Coordinates of C-alpha atoms in Angstrom, one line a residue:
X21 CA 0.0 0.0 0.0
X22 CA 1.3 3.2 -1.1
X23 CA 2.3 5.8 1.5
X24 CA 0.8 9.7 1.2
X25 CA 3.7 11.9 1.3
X26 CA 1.5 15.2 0.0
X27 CA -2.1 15.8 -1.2
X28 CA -1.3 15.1 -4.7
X29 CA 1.6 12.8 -4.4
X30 CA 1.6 9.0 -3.0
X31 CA 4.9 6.9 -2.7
X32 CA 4.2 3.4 -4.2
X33 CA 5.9 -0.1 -2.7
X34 CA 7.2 -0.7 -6.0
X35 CA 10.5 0.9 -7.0
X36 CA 9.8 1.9 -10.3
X37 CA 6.6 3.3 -9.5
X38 CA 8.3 5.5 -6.8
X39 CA 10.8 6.7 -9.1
X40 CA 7.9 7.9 -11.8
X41 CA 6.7 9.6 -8.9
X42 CA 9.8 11.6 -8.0
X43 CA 10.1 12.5 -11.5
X44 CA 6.4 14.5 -11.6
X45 CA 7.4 15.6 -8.2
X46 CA 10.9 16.9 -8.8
X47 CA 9.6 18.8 -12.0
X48 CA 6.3 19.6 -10.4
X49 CA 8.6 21.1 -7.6
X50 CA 11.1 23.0 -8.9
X51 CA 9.1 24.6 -11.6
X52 CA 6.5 25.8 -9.2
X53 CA 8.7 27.2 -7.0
X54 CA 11.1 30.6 -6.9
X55 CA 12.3 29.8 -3.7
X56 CA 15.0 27.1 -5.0
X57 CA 16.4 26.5 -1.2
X58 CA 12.6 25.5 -0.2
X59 CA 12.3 23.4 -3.4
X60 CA 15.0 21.5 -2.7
X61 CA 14.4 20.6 1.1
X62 CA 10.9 19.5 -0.3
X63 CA 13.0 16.9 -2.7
X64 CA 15.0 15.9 0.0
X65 CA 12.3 14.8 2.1
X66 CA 10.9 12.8 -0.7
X67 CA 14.2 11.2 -0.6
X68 CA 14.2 10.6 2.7
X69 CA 11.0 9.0 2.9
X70 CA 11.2 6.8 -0.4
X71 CA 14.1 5.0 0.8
X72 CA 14.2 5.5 4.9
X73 CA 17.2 7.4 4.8
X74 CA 18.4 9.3 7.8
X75 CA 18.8 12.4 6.2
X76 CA 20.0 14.0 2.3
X77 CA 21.7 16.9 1.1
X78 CA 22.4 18.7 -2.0
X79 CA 25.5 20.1 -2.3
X80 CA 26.6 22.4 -5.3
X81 CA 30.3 23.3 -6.8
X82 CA 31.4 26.9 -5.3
X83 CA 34.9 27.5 -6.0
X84 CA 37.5 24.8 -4.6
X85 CA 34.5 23.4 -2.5
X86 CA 31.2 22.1 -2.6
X87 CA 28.7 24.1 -0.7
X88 CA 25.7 22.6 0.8
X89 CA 22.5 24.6 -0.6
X90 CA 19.8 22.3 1.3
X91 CA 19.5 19.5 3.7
X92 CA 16.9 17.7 5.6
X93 CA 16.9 18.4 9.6
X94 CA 19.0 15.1 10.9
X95 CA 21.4 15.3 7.6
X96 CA 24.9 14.1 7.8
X97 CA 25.7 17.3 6.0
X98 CA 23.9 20.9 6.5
X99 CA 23.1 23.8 4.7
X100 CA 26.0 26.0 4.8
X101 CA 28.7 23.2 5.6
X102 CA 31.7 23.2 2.6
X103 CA 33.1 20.1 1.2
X104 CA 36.3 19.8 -0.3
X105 CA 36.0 19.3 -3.6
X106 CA 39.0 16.6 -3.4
X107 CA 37.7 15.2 -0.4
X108 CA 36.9 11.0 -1.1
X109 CA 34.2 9.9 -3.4
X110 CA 32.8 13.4 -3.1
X111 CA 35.0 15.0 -5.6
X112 CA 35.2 11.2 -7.6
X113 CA 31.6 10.9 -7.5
X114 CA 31.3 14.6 -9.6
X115 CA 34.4 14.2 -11.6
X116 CA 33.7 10.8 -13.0
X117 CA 29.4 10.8 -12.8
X118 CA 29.1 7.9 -11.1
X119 CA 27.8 7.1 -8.0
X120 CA 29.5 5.9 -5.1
X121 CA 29.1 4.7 -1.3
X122 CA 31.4 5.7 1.8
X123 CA 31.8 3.5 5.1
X124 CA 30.5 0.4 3.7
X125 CA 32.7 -2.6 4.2
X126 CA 31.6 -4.2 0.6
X127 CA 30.2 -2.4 -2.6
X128 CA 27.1 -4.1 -3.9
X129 CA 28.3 -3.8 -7.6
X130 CA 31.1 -5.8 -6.9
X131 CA 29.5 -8.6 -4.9
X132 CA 25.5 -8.7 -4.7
X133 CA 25.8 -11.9 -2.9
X134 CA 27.2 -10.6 0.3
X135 CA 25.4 -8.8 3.6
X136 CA 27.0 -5.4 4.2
X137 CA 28.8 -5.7 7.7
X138 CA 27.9 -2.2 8.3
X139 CA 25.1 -0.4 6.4
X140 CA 26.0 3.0 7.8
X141 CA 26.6 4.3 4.7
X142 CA 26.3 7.7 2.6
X143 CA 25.5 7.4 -0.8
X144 CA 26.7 9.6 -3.1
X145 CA 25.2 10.6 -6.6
X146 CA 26.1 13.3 -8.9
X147 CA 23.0 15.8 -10.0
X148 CA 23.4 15.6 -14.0
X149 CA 21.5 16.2 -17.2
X150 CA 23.2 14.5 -20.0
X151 CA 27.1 14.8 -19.1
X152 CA 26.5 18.1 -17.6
X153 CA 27.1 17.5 -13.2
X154 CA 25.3 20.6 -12.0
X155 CA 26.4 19.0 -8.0
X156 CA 25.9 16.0 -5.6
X157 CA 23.2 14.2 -3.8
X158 CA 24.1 12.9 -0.2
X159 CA 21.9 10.6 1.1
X160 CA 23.4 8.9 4.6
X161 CA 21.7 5.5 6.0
X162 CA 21.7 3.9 9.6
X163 CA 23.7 1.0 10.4
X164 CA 22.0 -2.2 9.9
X165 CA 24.0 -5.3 10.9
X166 CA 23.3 -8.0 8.3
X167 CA 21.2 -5.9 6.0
X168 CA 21.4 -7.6 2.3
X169 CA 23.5 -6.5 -0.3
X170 CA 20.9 -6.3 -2.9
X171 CA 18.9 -4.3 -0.5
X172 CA 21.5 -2.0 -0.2
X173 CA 22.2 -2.0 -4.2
X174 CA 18.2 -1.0 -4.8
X175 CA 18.8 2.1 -2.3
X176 CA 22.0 3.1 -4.4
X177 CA 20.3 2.9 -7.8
X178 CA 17.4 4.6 -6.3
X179 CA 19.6 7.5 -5.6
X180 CA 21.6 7.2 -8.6
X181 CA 18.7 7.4 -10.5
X182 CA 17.3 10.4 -8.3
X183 CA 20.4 12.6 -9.2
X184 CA 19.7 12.1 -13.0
X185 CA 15.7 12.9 -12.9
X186 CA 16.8 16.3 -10.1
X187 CA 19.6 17.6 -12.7
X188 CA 16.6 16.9 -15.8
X189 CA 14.3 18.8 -13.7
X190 CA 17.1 21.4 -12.5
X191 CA 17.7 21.7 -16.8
X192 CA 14.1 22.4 -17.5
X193 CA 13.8 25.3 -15.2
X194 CA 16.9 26.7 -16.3
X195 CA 15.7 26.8 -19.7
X196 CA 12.2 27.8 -19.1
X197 CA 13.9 30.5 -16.9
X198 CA 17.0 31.7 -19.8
X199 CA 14.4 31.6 -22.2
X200 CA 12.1 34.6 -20.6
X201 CA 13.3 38.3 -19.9
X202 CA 14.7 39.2 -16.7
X203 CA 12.0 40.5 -14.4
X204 CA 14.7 42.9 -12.4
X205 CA 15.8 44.6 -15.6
X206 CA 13.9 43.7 -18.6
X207 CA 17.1 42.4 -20.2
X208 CA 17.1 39.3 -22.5
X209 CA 18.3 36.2 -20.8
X210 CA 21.3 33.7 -21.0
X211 CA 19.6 31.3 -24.0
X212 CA 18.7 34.9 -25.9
X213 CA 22.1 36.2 -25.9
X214 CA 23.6 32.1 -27.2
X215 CA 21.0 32.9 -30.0
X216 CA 21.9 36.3 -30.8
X217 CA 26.1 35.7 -30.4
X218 CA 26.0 33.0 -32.8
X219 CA 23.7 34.7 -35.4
X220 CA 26.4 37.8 -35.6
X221 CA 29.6 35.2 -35.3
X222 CA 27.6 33.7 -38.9
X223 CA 27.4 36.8 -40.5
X224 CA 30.9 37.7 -39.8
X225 CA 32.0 34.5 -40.7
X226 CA 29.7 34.2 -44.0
X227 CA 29.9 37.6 -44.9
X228 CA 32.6 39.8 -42.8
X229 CA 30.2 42.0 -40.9
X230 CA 31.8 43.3 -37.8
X231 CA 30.9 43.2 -34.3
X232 CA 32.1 43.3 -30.7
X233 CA 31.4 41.9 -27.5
X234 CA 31.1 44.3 -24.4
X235 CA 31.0 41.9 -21.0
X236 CA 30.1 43.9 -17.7
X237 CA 31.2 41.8 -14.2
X238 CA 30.2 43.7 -10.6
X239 CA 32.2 41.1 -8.4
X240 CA 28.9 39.6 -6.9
X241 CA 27.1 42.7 -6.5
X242 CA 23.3 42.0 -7.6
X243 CA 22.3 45.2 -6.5
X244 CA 25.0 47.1 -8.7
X245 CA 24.3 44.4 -11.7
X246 CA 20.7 45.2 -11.6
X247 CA 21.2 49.1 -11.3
X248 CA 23.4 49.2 -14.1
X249 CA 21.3 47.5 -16.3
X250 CA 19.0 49.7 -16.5
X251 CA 21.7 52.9 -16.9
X252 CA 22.9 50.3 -19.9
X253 CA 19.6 50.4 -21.5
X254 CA 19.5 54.3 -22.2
X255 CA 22.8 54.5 -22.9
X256 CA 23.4 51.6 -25.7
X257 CA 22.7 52.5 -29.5
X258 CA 19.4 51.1 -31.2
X259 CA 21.1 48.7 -33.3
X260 CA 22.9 47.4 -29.8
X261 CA 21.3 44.2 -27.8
X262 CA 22.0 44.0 -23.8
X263 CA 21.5 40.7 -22.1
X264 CA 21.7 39.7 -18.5
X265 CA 24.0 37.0 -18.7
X266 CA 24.0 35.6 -15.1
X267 CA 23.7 37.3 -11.4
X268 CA 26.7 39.5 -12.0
X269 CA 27.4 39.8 -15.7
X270 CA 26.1 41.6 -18.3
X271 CA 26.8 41.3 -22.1
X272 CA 26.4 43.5 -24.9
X273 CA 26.3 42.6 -28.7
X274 CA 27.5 45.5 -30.7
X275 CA 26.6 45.3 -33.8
X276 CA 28.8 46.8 -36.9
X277 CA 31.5 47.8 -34.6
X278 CA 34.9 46.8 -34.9
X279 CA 37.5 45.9 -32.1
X280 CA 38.6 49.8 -32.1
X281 CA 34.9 51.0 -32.0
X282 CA 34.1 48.6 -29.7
X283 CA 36.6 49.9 -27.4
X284 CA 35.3 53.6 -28.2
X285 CA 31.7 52.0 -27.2
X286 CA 32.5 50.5 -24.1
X287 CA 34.1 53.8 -22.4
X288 CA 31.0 54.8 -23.4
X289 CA 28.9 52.7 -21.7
X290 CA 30.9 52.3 -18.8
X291 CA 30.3 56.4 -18.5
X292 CA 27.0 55.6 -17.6
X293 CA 27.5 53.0 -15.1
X294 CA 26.5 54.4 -11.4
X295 CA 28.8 51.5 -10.5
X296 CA 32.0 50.2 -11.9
X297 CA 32.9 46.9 -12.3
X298 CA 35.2 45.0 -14.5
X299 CA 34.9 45.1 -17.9
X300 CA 36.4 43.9 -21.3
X301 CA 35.8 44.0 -25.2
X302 CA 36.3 41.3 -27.8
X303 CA 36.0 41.2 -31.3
X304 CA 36.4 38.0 -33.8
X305 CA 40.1 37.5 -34.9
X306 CA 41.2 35.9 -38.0
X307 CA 40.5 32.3 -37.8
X308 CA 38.5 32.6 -34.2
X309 CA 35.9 30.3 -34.1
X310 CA 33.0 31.6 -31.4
X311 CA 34.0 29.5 -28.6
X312 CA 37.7 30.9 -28.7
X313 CA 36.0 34.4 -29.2
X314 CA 33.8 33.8 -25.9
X315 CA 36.8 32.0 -23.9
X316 CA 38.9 35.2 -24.6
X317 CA 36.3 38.0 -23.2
X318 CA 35.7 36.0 -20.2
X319 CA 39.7 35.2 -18.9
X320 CA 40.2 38.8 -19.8
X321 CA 37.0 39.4 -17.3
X322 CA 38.8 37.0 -14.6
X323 CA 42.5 38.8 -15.4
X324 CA 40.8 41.8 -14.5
X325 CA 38.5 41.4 -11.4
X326 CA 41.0 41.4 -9.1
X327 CA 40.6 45.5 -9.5
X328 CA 37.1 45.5 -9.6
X329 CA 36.2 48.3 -7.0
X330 CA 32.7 49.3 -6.4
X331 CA 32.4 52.7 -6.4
X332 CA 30.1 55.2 -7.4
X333 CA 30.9 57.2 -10.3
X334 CA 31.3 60.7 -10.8

């Protein structure tokens, strides 16, 4: 008999069942929600109760560490703890994309006929779509003295499965998200400016028509980013197209402007900035492809944001 774990939502005995459940609720979930923190806690204690679990987190990729975004309440690993990104099967489990298990004395996929000595084990699963690892799931289990080893194997593909339908539902979202304006500045999104970027790189490539990329960083200042964008919008020319590219960022595609006049353009722009922030301008050199283009105006971006102060300009 199935068990009610919301009014919409009840977990099945059957594996398979549950895990066509946690699909509609993952998606259901995160695209419902703005709050992704709360979203995510919600998943977790699905997790928890489809496989008895002690407690789960989700840990995402910040700098040399992961950063727990979202636990349960009796997780191994809270909200706010870092990990070491080289620390055990934490930084193997992202790296390769497979899942692994920690403090168990035998691995199921190496032996199903054996009983686990010890079953207090965390299970680790990398959060993907496709090859793309967006972070971890941490799932941690009691010890269970003579638990079976296929029982323990059904947990870990539970969980290995879990991580790939989260990172499909995490995709989802993101695209439904890049693919609308931003509601803080009325600037295109992310997927807008891929689209745009790549229709100017083919008409320089096909037919030599120049243009120049002006990125804008603020150093993790939303407040700034937002403000700015706004000051970028009266300032650009007709022809130009401004995008908010992520939190900090934006991007501007000016069109028919060479490296030169893109440099012109940018001081410009950067005029009208009541904030100033690290900024760059690239053009498409002789034999560039649009990757190379877009690798180039981003390390300049991290060359420079080591000066990035945030000012107010005259």
């Amino acid at each position: 008999m199935g068990q009610p774990i919301c009014s919409e939502f009840t977990l099945d005995d059957r594996p398979a069942e549950r895990l066509q459940t946690f699909s509609a609720f993952c998606s259901q979930t995160i695209a419902a929600s703005h709050d992704t923190t709360r979203a995510m806690s919600a998943i977790l204690d699905f997790i928890v109760n489809a496989t008895d679990a002690v407690g789960a987190s989700i840990a995402m990729p910040e700098g040399h560490a992961f950063a727990v975004s979202a636990s349960t309440h009796a997780a191994r690993y809270r909200r706010g703890e870092r990990i070491p990104m080289n620390s055990g099967v934490f930084g193997a489990a992202f790296s390769k994309r497979e899942t692994y298990l920690s403090n168990s004395t035998i691995d199921p996929r190496a032996d199903v006929t054996r009983s686990y000595a010890r079953l207090g084990t965390t299970i680790v699963s990398p959060i993907m779509h496709g090859r793309r690892a967006y972070g971890l799931l941490i799932a941690t289990y009691p010890a269970a003295h003579g638990v079976h080893a296929t029982q323990a194997r059904d947990v870990r593909d539970f969980t290995s499965i879990a991580g790939c339908i989260l990172g499909d539902a995490i995709y989802e979202r993101e695209r439904e998200v890049r693919s609308s304006p931003d509601p803080q500045t009325g600037l295109e999104s992310r997927r807008a400016f891929d689209r745009q970027l790549k229709a100017q790189y083919d008409l320089y490539r096909r037919f030599g028509v120049p243009f120049s990329l002006a990125l804008f960083d603020f150093d993790e200042q939303p407040h700034a980013t937002t403000e700015c964008a706004r000051a970028l919008r009266g300032a650009m020319r007709a022809s130009d197209a401004a995008f908010r590219v992520s939190e900090n960022m934006l991007a501007v595609v000016l069109k028919n402007c060479s490296e030169s006049d893109g440099e012109t353009a940018l001081a410009r722009l950067d005029r009208a900035m009541p904030f100033r922030g690290v900024l760059t301008v690239a053009a498409p050199r002789l034999g560039e492809n649009l990757r190379a283009l877009r690798q180039r105006a981003e390390r300049s971006l991290l060359q420079g944001r080591g000066r990035a102060i945030p000012t107010r300009a005259a």
